[in-house]
PDB file of C-alpha atoms in Angstrom:
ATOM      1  CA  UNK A   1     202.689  82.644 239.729  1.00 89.00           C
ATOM      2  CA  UNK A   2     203.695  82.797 236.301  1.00 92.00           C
ATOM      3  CA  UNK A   3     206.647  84.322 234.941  1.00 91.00           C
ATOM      4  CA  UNK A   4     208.028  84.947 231.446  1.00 89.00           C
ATOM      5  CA  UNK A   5     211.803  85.502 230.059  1.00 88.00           C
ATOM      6  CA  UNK A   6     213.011  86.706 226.847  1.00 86.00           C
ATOM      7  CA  UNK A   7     215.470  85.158 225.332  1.00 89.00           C
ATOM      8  CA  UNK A   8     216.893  84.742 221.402  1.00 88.00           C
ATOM      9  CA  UNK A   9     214.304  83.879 219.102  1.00 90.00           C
ATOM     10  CA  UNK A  10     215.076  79.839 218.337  1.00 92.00           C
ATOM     11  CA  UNK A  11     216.559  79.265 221.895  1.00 93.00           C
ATOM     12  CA  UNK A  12     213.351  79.035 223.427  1.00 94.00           C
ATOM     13  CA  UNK A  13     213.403  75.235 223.970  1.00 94.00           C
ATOM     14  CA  UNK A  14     217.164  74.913 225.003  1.00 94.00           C
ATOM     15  CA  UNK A  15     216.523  77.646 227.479  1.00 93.00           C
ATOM     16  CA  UNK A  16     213.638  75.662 228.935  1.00 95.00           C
ATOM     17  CA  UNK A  17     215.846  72.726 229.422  1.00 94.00           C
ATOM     18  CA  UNK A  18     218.745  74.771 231.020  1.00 93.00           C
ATOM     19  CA  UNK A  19     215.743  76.235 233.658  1.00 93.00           C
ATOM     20  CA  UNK A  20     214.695  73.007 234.338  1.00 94.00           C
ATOM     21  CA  UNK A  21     218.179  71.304 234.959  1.00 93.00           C
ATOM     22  CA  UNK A  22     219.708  74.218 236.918  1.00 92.00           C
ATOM     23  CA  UNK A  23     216.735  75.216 238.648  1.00 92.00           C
ATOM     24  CA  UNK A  24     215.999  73.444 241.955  1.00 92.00           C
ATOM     25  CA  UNK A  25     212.463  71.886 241.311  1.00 92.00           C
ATOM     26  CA  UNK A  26     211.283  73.543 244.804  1.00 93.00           C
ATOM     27  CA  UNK A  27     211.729  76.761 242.941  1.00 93.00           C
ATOM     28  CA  UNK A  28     210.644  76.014 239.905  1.00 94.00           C
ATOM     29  CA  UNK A  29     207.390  74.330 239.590  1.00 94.00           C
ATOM     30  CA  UNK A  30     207.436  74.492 235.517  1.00 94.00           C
ATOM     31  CA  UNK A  31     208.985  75.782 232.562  1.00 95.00           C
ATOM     32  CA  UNK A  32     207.538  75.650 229.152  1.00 95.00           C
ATOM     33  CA  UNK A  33     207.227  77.201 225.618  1.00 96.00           C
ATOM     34  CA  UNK A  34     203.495  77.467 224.319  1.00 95.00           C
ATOM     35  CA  UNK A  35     202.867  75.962 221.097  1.00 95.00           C
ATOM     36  CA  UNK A  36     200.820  75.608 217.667  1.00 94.00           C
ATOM     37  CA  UNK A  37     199.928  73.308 215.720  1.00 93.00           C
ATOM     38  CA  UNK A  38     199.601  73.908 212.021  1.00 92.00           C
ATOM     39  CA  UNK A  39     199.895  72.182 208.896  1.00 90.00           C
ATOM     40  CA  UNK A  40     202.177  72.382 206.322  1.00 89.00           C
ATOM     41  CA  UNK A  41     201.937  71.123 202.479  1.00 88.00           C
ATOM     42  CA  UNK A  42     204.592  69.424 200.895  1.00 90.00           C
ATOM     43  CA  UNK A  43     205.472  66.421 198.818  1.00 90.00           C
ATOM     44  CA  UNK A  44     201.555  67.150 197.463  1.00 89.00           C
ATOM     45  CA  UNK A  45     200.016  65.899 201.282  1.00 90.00           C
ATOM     46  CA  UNK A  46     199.662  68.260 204.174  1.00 89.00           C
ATOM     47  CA  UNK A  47     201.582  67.336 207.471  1.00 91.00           C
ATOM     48  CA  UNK A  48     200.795  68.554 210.890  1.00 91.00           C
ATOM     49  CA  UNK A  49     203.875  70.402 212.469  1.00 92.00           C
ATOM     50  CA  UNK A  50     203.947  72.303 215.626  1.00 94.00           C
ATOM     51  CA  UNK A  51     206.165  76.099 215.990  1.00 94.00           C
ATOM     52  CA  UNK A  52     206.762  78.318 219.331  1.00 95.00           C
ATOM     53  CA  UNK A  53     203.714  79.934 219.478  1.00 94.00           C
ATOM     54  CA  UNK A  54     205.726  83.506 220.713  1.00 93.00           C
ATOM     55  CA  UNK A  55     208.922  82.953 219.878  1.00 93.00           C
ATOM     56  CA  UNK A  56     211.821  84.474 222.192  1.00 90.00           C
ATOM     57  CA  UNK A  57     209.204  83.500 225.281  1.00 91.00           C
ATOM     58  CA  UNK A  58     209.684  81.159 227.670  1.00 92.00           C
ATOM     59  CA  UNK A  59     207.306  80.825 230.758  1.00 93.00           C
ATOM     60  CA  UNK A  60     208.045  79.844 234.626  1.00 93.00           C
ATOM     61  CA  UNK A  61     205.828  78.815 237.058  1.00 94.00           C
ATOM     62  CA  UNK A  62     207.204  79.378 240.603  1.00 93.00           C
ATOM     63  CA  UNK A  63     205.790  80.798 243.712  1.00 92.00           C
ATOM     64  CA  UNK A  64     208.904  82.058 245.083  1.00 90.00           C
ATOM     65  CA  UNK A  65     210.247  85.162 243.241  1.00 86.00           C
ATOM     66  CA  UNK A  66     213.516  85.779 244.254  1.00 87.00           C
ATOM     67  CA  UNK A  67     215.174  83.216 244.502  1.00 90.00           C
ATOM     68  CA  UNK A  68     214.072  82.354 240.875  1.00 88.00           C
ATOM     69  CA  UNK A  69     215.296  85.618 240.214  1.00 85.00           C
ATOM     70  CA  UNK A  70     218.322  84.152 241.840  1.00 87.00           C
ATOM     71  CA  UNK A  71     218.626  81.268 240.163  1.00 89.00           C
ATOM     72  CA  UNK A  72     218.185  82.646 236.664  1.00 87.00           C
ATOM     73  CA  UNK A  73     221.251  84.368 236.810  1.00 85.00           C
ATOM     74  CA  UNK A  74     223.111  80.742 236.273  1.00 86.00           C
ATOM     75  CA  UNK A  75     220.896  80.374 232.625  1.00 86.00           C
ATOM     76  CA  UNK A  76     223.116  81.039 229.980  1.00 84.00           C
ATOM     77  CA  UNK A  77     221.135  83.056 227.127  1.00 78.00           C
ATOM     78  CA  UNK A  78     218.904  84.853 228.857  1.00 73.00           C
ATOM     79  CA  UNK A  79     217.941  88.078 227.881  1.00 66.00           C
ATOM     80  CA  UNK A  80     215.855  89.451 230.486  1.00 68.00           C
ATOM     81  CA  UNK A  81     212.730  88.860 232.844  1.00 66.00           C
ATOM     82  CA  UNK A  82     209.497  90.494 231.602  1.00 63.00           C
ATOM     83  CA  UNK A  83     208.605  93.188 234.053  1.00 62.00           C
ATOM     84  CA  UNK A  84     208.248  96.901 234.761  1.00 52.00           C
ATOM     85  CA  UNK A  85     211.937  98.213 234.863  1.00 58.00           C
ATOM     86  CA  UNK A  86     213.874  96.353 237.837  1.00 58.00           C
ATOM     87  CA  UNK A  87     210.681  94.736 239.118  1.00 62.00           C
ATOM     88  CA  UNK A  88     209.625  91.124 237.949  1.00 69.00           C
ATOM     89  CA  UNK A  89     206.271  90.977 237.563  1.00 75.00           C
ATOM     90  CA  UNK A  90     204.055  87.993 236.940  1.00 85.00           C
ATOM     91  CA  UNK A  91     201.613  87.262 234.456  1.00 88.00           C
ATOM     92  CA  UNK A  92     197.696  88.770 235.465  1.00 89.00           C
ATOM     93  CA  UNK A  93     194.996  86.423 235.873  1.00 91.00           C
ATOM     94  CA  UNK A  94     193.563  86.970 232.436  1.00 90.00           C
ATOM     95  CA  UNK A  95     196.688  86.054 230.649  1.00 91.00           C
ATOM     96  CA  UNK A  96     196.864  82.992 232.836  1.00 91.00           C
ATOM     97  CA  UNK A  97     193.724  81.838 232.264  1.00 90.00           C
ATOM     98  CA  UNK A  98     193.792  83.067 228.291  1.00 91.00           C
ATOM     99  CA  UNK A  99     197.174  80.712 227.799  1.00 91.00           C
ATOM    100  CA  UNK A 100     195.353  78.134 229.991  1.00 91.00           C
ATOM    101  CA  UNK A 101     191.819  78.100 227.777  1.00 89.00           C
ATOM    102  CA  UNK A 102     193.971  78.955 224.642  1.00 89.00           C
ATOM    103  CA  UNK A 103     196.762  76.014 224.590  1.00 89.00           C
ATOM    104  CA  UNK A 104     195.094  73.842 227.390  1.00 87.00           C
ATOM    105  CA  UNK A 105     196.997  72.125 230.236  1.00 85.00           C
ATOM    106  CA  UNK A 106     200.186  71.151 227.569  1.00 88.00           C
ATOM    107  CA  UNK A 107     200.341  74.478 225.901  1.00 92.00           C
ATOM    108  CA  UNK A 108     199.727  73.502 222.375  1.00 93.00           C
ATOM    109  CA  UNK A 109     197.148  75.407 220.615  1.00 93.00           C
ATOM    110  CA  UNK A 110     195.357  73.026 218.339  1.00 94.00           C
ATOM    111  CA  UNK A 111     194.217  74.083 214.654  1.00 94.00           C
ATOM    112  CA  UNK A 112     190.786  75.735 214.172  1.00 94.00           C
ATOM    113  CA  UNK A 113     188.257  75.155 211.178  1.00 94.00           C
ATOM    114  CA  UNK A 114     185.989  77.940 210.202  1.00 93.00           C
ATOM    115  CA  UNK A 115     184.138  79.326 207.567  1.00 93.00           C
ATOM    116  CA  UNK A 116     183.877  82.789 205.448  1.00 90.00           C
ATOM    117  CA  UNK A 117     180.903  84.497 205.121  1.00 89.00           C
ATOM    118  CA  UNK A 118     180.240  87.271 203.810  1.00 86.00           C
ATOM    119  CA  UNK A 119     183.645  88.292 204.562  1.00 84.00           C
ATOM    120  CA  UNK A 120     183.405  87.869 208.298  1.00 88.00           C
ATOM    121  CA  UNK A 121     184.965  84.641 209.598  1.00 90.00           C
ATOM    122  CA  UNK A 122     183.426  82.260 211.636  1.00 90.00           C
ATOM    123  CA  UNK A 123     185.343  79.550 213.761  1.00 93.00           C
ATOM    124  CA  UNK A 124     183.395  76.501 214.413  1.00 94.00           C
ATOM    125  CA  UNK A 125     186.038  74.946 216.273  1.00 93.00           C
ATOM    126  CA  UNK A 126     189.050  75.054 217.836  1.00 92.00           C
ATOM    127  CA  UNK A 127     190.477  77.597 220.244  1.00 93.00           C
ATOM    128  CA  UNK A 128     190.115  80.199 218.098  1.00 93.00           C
ATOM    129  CA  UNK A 129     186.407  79.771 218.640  1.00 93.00           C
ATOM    130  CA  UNK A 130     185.363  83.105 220.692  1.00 90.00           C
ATOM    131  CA  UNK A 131     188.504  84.722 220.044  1.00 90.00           C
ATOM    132  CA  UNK A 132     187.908  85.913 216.161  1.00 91.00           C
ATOM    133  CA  UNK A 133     188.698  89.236 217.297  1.00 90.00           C
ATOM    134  CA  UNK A 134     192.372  88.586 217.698  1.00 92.00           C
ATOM    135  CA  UNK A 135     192.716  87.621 213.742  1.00 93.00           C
ATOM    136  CA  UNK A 136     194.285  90.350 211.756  1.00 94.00           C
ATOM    137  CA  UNK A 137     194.581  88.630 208.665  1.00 94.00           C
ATOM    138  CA  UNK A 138     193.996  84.751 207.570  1.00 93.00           C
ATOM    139  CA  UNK A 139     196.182  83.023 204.718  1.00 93.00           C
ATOM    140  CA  UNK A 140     193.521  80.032 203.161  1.00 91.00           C
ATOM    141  CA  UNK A 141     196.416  78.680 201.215  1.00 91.00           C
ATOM    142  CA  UNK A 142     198.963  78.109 204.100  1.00 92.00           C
ATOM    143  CA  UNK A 143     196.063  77.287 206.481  1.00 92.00           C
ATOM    144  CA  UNK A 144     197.021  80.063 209.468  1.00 94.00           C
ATOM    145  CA  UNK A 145     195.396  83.021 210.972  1.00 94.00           C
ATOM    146  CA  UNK A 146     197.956  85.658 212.301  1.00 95.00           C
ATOM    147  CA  UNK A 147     196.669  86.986 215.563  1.00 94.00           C
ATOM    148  CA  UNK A 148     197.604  89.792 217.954  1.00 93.00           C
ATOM    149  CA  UNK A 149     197.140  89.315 221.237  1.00 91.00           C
ATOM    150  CA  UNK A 150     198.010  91.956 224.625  1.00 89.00           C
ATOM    151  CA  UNK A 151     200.240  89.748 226.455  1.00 83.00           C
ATOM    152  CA  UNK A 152     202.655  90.795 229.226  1.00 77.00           C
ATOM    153  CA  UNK A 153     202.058  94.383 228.422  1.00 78.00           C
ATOM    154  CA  UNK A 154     202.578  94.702 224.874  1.00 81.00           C
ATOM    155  CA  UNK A 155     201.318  93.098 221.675  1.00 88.00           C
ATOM    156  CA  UNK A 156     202.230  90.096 220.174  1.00 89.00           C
ATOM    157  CA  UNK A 157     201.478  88.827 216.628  1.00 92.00           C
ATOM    158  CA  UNK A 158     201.684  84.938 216.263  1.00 93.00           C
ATOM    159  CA  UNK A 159     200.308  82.616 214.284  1.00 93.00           C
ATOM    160  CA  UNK A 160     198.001  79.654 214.362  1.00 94.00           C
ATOM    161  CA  UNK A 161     196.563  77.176 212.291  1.00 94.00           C
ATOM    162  CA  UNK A 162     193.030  77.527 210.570  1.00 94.00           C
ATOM    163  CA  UNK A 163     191.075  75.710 207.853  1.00 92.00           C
ATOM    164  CA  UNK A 164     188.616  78.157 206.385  1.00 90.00           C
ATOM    165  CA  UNK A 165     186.832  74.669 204.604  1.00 90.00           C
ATOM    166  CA  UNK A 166     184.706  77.422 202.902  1.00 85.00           C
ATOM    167  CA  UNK A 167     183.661  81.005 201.742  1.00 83.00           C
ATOM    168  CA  UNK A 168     180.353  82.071 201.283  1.00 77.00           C
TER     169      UNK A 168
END
């Protein structure tokens, strides 16, 4: 099962490290933060660069609950565990197997290239290919598409990267 914590936005990736040294590994199977890659100009070339995809998220795998539950208690920064008042719950199948088709097997959703026309976008590849209905706005100059996405019962705006390479 997959679980997700909250903790302070910038932390994510010193929280993962905590889980995974004070976690026994027969608890924890995993513990990783989702990311994306996008590209950034400066010095007049663009370079690749990769940010949390949700930041203040950080996702477990474990199949037993409560004594992850348990052992959370010793990670220091933690806000909370995602669930429905004092019940953990995990991730559904669909988000599991949206992160899973979205970031692939390391978690790191690679940049899409699309096209405009006639003001509707169209991905030609990438993972945002299928899933144009999650853009809510796209930024040609900074090459990202801000998305919202229903994820552990709320929504979630992130951003990935896109090249539009042109507008009809």
């Amino acid at each position: 099962m997959w679980y997700v914590i909250q903790v302070r936005s910038g932390t994510e990736e010193e929280i993962q490290r905590q889980c995974e040294t004070v976690i026994d590994k027969e608890i924890l199977e995993r513990a990783f933060v989702p990311y994306s890659e996008q590209e950034r100009k400066y010095q007049g070339e663009w370079h690749r660069e990769y940010k949390v995809l949700f930041p203040g998220y950080v996702f477990l795998v474990s199949k037993d609950k409560a004594e992850l539950f348990y052992q959370l208690k010793r990670v220091i920064g933690l806000t909370k565990l995602l669930g429905t008042g004092d019940e953990i719950v995990p991730l559904s199948e669909d988000e599991i197997r949206f992160l899973t088709a979205f970031g692939r097997e390391d978690q790191v959703v690679e940049m899409s290239e699309g096209f405009i026309e006639n003001d509707r976008v169209v991905i030609t590849s990438g993972p945002l290919q299928g899933n144009e209905g999650l853009i809510r706005k796209i930024d040609r100059h900074k090459r990202k598409a801000y998305l919202e996405i229903d994820m552990f019962g709320r929504k979630l705006k992130t951003q990935v990267g896109l090249e539009i390479v042109r507008k009809q």
